[in-house]
Tab-separated table of C-alpha atoms in Angstrom:
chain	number	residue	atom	x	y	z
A	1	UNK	CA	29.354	-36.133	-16.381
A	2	UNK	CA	28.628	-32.705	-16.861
A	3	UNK	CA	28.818	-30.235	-14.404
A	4	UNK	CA	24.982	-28.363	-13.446
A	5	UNK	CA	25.022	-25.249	-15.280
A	6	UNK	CA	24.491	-22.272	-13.565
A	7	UNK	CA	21.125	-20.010	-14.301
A	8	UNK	CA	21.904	-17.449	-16.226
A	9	UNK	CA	22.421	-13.981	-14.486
A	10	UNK	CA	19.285	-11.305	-14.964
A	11	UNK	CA	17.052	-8.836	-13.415
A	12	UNK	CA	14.813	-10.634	-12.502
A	13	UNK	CA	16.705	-13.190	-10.674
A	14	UNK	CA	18.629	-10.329	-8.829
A	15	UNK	CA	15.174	-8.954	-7.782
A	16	UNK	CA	13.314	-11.852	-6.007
A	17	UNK	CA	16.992	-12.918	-4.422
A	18	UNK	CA	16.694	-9.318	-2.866
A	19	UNK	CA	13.500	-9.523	-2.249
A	20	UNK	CA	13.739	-12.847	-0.731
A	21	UNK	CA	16.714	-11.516	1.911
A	22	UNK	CA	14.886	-8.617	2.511
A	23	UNK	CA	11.962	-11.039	3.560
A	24	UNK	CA	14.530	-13.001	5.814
A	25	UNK	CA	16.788	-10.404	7.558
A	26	UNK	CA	15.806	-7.129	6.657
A	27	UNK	CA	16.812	-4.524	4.973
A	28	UNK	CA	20.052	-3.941	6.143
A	29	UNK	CA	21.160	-7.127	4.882
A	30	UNK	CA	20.815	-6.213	1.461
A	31	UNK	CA	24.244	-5.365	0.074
A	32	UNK	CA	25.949	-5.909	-3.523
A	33	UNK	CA	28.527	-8.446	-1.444
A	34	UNK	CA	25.625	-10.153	0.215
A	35	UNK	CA	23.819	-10.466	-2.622
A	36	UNK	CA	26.512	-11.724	-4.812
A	37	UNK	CA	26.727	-14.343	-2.392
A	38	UNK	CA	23.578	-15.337	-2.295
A	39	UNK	CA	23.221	-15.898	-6.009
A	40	UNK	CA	26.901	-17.267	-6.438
A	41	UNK	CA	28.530	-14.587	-8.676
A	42	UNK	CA	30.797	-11.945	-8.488
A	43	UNK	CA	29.901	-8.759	-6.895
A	44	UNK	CA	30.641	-6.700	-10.478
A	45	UNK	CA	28.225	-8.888	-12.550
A	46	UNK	CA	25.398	-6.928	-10.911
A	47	UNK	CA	26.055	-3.277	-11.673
A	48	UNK	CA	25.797	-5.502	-15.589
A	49	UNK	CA	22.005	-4.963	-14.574
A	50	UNK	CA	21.938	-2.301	-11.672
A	51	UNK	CA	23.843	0.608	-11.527
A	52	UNK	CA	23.459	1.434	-7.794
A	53	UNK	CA	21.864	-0.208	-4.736
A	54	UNK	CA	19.160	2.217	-4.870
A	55	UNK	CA	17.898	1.476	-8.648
A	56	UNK	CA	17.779	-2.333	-7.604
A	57	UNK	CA	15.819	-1.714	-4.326
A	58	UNK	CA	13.208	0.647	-6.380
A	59	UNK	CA	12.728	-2.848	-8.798
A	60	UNK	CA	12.400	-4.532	-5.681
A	61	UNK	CA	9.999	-2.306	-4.503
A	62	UNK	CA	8.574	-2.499	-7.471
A	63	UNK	CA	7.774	-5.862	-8.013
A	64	UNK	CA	6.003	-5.857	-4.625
A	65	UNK	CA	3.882	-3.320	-5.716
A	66	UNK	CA	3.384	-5.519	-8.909
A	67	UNK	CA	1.350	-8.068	-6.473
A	68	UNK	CA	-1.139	-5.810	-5.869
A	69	UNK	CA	-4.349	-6.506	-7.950
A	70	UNK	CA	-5.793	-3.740	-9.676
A	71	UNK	CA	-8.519	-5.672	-11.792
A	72	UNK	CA	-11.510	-4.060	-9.297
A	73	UNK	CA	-10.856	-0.498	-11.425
A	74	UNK	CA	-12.703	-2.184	-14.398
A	75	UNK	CA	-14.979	0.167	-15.594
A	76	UNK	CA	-18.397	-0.080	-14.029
A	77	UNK	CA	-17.583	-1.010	-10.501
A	78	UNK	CA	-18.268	1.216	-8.117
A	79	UNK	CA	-15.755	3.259	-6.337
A	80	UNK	CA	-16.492	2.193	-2.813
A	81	UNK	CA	-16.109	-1.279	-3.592
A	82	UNK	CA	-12.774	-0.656	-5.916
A	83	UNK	CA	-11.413	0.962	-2.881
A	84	UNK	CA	-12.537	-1.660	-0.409
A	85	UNK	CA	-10.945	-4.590	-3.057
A	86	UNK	CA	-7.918	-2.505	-3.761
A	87	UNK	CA	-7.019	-1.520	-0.079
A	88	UNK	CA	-7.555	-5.200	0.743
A	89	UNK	CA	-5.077	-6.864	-1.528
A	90	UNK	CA	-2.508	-3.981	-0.953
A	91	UNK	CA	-2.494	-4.709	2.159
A	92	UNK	CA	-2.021	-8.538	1.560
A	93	UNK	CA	1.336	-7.534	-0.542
A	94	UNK	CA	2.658	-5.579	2.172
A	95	UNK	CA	2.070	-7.994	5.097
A	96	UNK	CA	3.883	-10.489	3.013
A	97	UNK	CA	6.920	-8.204	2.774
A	98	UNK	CA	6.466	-6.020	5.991
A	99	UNK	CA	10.011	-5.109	5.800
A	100	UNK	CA	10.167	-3.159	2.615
A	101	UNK	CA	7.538	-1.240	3.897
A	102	UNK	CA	9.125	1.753	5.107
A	103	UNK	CA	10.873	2.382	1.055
A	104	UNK	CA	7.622	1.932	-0.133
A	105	UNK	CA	6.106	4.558	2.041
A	106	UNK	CA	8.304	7.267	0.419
A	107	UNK	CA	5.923	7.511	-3.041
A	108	UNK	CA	6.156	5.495	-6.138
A	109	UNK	CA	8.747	7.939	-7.716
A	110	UNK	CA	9.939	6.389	-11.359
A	111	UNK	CA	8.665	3.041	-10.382
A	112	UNK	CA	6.187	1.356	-13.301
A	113	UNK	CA	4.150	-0.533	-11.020
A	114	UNK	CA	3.685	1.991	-8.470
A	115	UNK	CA	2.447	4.861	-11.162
A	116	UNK	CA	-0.007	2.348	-12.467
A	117	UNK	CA	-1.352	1.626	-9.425
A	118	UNK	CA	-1.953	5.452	-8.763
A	119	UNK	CA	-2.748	5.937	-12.546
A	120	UNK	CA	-5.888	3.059	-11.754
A	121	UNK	CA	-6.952	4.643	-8.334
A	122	UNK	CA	-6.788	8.280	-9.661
A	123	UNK	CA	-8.622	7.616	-13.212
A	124	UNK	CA	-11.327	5.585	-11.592
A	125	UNK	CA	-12.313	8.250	-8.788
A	126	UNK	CA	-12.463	10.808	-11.422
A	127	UNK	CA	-14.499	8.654	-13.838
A	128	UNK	CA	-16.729	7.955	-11.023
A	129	UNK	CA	-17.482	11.896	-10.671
A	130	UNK	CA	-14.634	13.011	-7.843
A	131	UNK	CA	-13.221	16.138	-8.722
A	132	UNK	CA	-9.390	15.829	-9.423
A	133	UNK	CA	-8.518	17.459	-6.575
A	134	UNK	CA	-10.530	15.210	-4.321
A	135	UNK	CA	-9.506	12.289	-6.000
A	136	UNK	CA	-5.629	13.347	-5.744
A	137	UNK	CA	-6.275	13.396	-1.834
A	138	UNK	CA	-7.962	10.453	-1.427
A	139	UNK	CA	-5.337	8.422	-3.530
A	140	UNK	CA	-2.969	10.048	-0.842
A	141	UNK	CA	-5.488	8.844	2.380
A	142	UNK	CA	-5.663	5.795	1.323
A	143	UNK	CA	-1.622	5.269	1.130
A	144	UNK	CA	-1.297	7.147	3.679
A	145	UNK	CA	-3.722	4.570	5.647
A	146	UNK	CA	-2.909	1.204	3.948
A	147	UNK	CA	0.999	1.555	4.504
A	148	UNK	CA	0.138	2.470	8.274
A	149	UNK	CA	-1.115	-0.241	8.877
A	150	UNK	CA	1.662	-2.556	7.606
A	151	UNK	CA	4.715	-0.492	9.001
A	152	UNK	CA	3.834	-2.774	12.502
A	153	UNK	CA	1.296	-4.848	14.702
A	154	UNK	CA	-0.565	-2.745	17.117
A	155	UNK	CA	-1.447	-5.678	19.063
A	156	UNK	CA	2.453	-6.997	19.459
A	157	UNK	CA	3.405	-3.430	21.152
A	158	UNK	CA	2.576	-4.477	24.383
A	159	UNK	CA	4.352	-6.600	26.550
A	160	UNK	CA	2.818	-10.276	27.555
A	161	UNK	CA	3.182	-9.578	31.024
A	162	UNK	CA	0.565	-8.929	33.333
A	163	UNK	CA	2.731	-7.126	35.978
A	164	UNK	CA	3.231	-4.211	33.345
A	165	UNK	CA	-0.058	-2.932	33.938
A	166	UNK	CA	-0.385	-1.975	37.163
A	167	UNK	CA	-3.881	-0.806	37.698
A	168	UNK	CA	-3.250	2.004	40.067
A	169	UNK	CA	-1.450	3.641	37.003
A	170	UNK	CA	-3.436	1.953	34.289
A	171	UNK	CA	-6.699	1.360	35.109
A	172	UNK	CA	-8.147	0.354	31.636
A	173	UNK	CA	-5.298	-2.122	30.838
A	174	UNK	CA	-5.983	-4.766	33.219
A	175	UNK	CA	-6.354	-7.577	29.914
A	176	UNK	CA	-3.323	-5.648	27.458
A	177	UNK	CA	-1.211	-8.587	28.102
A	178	UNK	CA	-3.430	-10.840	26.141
A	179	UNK	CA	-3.408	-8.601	23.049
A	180	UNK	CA	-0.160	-10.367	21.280
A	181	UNK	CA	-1.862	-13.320	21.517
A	182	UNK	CA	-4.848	-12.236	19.282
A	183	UNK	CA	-2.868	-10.660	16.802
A	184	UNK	CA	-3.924	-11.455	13.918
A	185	UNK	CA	-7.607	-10.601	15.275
A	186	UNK	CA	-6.915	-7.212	16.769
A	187	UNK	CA	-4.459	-6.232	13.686
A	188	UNK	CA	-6.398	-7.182	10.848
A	189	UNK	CA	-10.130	-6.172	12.706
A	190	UNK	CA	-8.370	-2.781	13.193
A	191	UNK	CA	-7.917	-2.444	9.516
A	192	UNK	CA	-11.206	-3.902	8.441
A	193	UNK	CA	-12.867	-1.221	10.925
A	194	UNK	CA	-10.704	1.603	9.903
A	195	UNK	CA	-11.292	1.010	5.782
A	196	UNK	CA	-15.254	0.775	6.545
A	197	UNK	CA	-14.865	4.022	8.297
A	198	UNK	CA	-12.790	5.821	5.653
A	199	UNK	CA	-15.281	4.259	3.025
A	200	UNK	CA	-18.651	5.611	5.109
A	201	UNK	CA	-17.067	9.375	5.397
A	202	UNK	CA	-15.948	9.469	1.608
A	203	UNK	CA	-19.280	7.846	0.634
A	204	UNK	CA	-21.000	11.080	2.838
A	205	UNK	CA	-18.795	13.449	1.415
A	206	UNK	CA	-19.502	12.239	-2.318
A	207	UNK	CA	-22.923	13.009	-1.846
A	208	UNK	CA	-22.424	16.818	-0.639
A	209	UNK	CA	-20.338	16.802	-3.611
A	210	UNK	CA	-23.205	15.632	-5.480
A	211	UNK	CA	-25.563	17.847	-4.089
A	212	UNK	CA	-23.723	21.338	-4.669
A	213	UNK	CA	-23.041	20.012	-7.850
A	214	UNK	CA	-26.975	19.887	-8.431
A	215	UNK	CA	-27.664	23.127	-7.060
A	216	UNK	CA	-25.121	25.062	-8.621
A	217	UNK	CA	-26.577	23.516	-11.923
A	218	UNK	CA	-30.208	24.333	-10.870
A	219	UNK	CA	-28.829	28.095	-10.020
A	220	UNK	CA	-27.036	27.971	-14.005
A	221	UNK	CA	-30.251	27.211	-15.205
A	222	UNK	CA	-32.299	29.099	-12.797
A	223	UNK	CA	-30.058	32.440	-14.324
A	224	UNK	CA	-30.319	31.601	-18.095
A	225	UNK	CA	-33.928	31.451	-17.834
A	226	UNK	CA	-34.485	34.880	-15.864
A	227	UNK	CA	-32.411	36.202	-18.514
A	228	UNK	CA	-34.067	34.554	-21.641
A	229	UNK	CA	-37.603	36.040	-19.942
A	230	UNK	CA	-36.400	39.602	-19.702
A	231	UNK	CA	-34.691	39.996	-23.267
């Protein structure tokens, strides 16, 4: 009988086997020995498809950033609700691979994924009316914020026991021991309240926007017609 052939070595089987113990143990597990082990080949046959450790944790990287959805930047949505959809499902990648996290915070450097993801935020700010500039920083805020609030669980911080908060030197803290047990609540109603907030301030400051763009225009026109009178 004959013997169960092995799948054929590629990128993309390297990748999610990386990804995978990444997932499990961390990312100090990832080595070219460990990973070789994992996928039952020789530690060589890898550099066949990555050169160094770093180029195959950027395609890691990359394929998590691949999960995100960016179908809300059709054209026609509005921006407050592309934001809201997009910050949503990035998040969702990133709490399913909390551990790569803290590579991912460091930009999206030559990674596809990642520059198409900024390429969709970016061009639909601007197409909305943001000014480059303004739509460079909010691409950044909303990284900045979204990747924040994966790197850990504010809730898990603090210790389940009562006896930790003494109330002569914590007064406010007398129920902190039960936040680890609401987790999920705390963590992900932190978020929710935090992206409603970003999205109310942006939404205020696209209007001023709005408005100076107005008056500056009714100024323009204001000039060209005081000057058309007097030739």
């Amino acid at each position: 009988m004959p013997r169960p052939r092995t799948p054929l070595l590629n990128r993309e089987r390297i990748v999610a086997a990386a990804l995978r113990l990444v997932d499990e143990e961390g990312l100090a597990a990832l080595s070219t020995r460990r990973l070789a082990a994992e996928l039952s080949v020789s530690g060589p046959s890898l550099y066949n498809h990555f050169a160094t450790k770093d180029e195959l944790l950027d395609a890691v990287v990359d394929g998590v950033m691949g999960e995100v959805d960016l179908s809300m930047f059709a054209a026609g949505t509005p921006w407050p609700r592309a934001l809201r959809d997009w910050a949503r499902s990035y998040r969702a990648a990133l709490a399913a691979h909390p551990n790569i996290v803290p590579v991912l915070a460091q930009g999206p450097g030559r990674r596809p994924n990642a520059l198409r993801l900024a390429d969709a935020v970016f061009g639909h700010l601007v197409q909305a009316g943001w000014p480059r500039g303004q739509a460079t920083r909010i691409g950044a805020l909303m990284r900045y914020f979204v990747t924040g609030s994966a790197l850990a669980s504010f809730a898990s911080g603090f210790p389940e026991d009562a006896g930790v908060y003494d109330a002569a030197d914590y007064p406010h803290l007398g129920e902190a021991h039960l936040l680890a047990e609401h987790r999920t609540a705390v963590d992900e109603g932190a978020f929710e309240t935090g992206l409603e907030a970003l999205l109310d301030g942006l939404a205020l400051r696209f209007e001023r926007i709005a408005e100076r763009g107005h008056q500056g225009s009714r100024a323009t026109n204001a000039g060209r017609s005081a000057g058309s009178t007097g030739s």
